[in-house]
Short mmCIF file of N, CA and C in Angstrom, two decimals:
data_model
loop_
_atom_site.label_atom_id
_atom_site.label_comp_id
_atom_site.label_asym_id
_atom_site.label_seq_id
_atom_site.Cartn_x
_atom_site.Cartn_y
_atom_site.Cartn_z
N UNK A 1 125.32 71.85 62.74
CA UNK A 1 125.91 70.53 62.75
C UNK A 1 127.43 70.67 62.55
N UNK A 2 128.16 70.38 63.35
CA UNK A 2 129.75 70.06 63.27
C UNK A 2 130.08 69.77 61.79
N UNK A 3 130.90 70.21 61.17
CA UNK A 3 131.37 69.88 60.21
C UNK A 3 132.82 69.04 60.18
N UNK A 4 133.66 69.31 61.26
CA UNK A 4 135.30 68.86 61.57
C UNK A 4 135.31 67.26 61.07
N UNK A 5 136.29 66.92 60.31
CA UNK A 5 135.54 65.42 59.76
C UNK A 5 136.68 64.38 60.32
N UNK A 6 137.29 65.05 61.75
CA UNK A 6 137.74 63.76 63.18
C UNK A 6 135.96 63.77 63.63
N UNK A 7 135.44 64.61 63.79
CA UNK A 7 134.54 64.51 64.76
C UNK A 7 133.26 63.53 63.67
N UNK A 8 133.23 63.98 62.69
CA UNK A 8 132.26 62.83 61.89
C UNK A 8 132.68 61.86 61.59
N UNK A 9 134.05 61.49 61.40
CA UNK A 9 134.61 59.88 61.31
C UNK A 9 134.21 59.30 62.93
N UNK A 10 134.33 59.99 64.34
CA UNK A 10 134.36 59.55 65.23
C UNK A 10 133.01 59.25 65.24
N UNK A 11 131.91 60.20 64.84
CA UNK A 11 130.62 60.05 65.20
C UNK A 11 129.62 58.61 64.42
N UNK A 12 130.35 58.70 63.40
CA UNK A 12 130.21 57.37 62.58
C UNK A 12 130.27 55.75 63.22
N UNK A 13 131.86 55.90 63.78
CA UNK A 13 132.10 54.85 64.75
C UNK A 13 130.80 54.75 65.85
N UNK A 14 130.60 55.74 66.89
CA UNK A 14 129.67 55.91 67.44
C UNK A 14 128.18 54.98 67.18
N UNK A 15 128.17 56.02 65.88
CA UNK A 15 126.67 54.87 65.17
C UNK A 15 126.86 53.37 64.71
N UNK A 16 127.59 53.15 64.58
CA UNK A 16 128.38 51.81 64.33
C UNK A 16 128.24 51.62 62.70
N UNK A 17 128.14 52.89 61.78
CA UNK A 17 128.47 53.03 60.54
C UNK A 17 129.67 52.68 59.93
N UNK A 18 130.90 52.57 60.55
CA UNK A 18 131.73 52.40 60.40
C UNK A 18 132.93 51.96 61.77
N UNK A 19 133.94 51.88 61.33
CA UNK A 19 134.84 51.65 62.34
C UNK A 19 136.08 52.11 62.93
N UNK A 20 136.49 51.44 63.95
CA UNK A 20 138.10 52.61 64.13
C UNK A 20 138.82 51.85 62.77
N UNK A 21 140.07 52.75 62.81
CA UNK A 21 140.96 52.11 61.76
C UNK A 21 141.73 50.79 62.55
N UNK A 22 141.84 49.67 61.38
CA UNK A 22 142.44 48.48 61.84
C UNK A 22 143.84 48.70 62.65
N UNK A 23 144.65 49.55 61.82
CA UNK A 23 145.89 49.37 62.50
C UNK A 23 145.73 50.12 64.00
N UNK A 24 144.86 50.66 64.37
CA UNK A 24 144.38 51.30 66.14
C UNK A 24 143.81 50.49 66.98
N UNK A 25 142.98 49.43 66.25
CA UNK A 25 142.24 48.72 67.10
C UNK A 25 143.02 47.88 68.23
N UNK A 26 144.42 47.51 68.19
CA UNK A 26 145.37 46.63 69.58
C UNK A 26 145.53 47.97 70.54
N UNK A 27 145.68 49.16 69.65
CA UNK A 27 146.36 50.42 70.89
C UNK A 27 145.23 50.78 71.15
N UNK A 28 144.17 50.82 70.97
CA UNK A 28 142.43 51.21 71.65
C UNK A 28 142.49 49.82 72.69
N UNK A 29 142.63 48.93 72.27
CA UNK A 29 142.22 47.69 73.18
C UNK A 29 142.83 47.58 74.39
N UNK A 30 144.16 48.10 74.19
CA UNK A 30 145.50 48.39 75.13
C UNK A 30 144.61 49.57 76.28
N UNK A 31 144.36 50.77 75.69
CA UNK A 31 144.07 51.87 76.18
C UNK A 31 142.74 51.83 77.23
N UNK A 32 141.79 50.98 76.96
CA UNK A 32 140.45 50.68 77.60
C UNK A 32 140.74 49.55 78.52
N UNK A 33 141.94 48.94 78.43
CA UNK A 33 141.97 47.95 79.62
C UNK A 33 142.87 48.15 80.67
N UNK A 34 143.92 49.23 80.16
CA UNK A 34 145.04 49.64 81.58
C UNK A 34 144.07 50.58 81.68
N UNK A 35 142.86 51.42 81.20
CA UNK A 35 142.77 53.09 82.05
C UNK A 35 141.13 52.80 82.42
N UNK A 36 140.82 51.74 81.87
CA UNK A 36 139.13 51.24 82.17
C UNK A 36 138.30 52.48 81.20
N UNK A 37 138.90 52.91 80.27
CA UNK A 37 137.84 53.39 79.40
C UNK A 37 137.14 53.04 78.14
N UNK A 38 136.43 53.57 77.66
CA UNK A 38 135.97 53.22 75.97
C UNK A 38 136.80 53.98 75.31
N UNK A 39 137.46 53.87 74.31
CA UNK A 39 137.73 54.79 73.19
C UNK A 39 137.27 54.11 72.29
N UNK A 40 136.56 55.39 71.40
CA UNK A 40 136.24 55.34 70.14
C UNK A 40 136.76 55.05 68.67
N UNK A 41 137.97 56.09 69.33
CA UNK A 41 138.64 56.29 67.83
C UNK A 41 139.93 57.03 68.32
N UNK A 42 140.48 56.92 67.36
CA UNK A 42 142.11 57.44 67.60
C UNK A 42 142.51 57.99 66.26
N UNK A 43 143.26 59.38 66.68
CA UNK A 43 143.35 60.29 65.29
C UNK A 43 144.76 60.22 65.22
N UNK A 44 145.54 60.06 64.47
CA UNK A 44 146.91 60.63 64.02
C UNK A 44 146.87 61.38 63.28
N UNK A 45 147.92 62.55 63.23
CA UNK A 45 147.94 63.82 62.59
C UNK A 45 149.42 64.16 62.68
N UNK A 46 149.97 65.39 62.05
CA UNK A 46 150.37 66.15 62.49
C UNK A 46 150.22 67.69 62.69
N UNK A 47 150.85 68.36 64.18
CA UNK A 47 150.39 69.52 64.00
C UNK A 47 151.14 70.50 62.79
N UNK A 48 150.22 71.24 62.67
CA UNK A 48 150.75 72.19 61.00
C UNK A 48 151.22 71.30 60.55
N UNK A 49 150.80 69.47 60.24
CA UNK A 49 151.39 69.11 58.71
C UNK A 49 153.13 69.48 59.14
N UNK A 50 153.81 69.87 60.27
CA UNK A 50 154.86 69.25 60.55
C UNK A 50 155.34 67.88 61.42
N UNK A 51 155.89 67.36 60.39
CA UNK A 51 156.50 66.54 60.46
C UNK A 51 156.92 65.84 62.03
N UNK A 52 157.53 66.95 62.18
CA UNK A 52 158.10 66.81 63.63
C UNK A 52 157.49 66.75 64.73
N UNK A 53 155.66 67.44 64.55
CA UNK A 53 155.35 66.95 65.64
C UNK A 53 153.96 66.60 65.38
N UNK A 54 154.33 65.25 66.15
CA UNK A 54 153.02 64.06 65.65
C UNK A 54 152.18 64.65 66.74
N UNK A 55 150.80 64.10 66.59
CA UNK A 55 149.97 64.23 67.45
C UNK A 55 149.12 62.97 67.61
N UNK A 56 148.80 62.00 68.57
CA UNK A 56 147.49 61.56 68.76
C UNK A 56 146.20 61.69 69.05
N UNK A 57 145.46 61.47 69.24
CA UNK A 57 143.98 62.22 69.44
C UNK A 57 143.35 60.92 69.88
N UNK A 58 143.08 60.74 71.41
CA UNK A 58 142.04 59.37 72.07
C UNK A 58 140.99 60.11 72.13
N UNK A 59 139.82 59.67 71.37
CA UNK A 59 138.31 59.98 71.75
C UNK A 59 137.18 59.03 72.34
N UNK A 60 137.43 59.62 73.43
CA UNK A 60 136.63 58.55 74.48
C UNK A 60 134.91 58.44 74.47
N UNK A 61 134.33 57.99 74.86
CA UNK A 61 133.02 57.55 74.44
C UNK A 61 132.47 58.66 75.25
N UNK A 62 132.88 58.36 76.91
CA UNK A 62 131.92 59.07 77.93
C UNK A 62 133.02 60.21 78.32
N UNK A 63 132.58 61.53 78.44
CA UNK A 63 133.01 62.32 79.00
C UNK A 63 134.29 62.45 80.21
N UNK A 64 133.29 62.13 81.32
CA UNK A 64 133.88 61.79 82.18
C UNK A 64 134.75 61.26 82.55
N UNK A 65 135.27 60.32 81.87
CA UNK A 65 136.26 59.18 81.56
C UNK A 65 137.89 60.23 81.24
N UNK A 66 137.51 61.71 81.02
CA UNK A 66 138.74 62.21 80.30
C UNK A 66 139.28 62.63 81.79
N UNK A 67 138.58 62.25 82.54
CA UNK A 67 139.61 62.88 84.02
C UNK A 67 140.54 61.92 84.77
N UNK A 68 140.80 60.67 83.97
CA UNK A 68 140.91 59.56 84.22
C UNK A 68 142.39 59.53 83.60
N UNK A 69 142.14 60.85 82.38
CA UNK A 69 143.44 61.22 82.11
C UNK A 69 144.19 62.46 82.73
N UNK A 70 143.80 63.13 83.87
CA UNK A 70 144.57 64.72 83.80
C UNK A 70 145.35 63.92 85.36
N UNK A 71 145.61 64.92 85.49
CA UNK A 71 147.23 65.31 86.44
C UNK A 71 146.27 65.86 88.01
N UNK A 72 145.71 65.17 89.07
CA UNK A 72 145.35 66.06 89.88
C UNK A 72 145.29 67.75 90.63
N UNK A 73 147.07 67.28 90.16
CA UNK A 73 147.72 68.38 90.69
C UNK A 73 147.55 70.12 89.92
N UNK A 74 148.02 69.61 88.41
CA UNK A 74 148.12 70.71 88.04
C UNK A 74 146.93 70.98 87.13
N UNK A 75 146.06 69.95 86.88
CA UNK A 75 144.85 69.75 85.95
C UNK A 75 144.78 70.03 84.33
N UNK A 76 146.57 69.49 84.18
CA UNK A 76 146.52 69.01 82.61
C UNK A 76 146.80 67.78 82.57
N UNK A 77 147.03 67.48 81.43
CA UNK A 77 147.08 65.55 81.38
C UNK A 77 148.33 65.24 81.50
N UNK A 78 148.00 64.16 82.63
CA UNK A 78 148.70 63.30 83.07
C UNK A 78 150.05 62.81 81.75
N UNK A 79 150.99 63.64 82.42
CA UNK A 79 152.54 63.35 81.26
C UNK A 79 152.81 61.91 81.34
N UNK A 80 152.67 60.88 82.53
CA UNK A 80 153.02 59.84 82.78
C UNK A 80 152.30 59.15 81.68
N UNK A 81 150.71 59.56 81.89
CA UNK A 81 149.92 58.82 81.34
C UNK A 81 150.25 58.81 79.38
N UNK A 82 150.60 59.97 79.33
CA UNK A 82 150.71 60.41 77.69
C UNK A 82 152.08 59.72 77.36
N UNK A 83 152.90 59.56 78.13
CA UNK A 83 154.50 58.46 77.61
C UNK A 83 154.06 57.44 77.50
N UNK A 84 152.77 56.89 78.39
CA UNK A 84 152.71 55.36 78.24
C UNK A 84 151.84 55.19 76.93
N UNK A 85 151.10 55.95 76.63
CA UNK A 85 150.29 55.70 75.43
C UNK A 85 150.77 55.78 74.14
N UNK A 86 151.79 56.83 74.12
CA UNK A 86 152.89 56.98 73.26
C UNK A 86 154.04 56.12 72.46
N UNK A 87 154.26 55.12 74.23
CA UNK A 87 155.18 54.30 73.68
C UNK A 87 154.53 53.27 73.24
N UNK A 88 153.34 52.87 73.76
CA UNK A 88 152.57 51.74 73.59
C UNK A 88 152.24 51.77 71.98
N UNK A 89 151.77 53.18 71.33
CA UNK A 89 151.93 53.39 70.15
C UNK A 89 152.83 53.16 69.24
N UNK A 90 154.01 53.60 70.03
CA UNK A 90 155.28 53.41 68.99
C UNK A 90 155.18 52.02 68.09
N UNK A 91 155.30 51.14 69.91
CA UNK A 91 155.39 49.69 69.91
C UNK A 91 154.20 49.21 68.70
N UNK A 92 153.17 49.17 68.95
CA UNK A 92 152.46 48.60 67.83
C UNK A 92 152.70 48.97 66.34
N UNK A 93 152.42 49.89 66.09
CA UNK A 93 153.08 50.83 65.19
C UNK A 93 153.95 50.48 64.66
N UNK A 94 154.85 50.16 65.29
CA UNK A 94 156.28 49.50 64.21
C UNK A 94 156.50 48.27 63.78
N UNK A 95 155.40 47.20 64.13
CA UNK A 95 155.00 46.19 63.34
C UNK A 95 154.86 46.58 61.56
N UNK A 96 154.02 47.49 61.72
CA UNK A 96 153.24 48.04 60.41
C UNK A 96 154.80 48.48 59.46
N UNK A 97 155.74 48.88 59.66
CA UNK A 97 156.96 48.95 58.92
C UNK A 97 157.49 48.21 58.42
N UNK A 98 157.35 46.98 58.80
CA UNK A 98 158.14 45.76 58.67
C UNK A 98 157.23 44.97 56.89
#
């Protein structure tokens, strides 16, 4: 059994034990209606606990759905797609400062 506890907070959501976090739920809502997917859950982190570089994490329901994010061409994800989610993040996100 997985132990990673993104993947058991996500799996939780899943069961409907619990939920995404409130302040994600407009940028999930955002995310499933410009790209037509489900997301589950959304992780913020950073990598190595630096500072400098944030990370998001979209965990989508169905598989398949993750090709919806890559790049035809070169078959990593779509950079376009990752600025828009990014900024869309920012944007909500900086409500919560205020």
């Amino acid at each position: 059994m997985p132990s990673d506890k993104d993947y058991k907070s996500t799996k939780k959501i899943k069961q409907k034990v619990s939920n995404i976090k409130e302040e994600f739920e407009p940028l999930a809502k955002w995310i499933d209606e410009k790209y037509n997917v489900k997301t589950l859950n959304l992780i913020f982190d950073y990598i190595d606990n630096d500072k400098s570089h944030p990370r998001l994490q979209v965990c989508l329901e169905y598989a398949n759905d993750k090709g919806k994010f890559m790049d035809n061409k070169t078959y990593n994800f779509d950079e376009r797609k990752q600025n828009e989610i990014a900024k869309k993040f920012v944007e909500i996100t900086s409500d919560y400062d205020k």
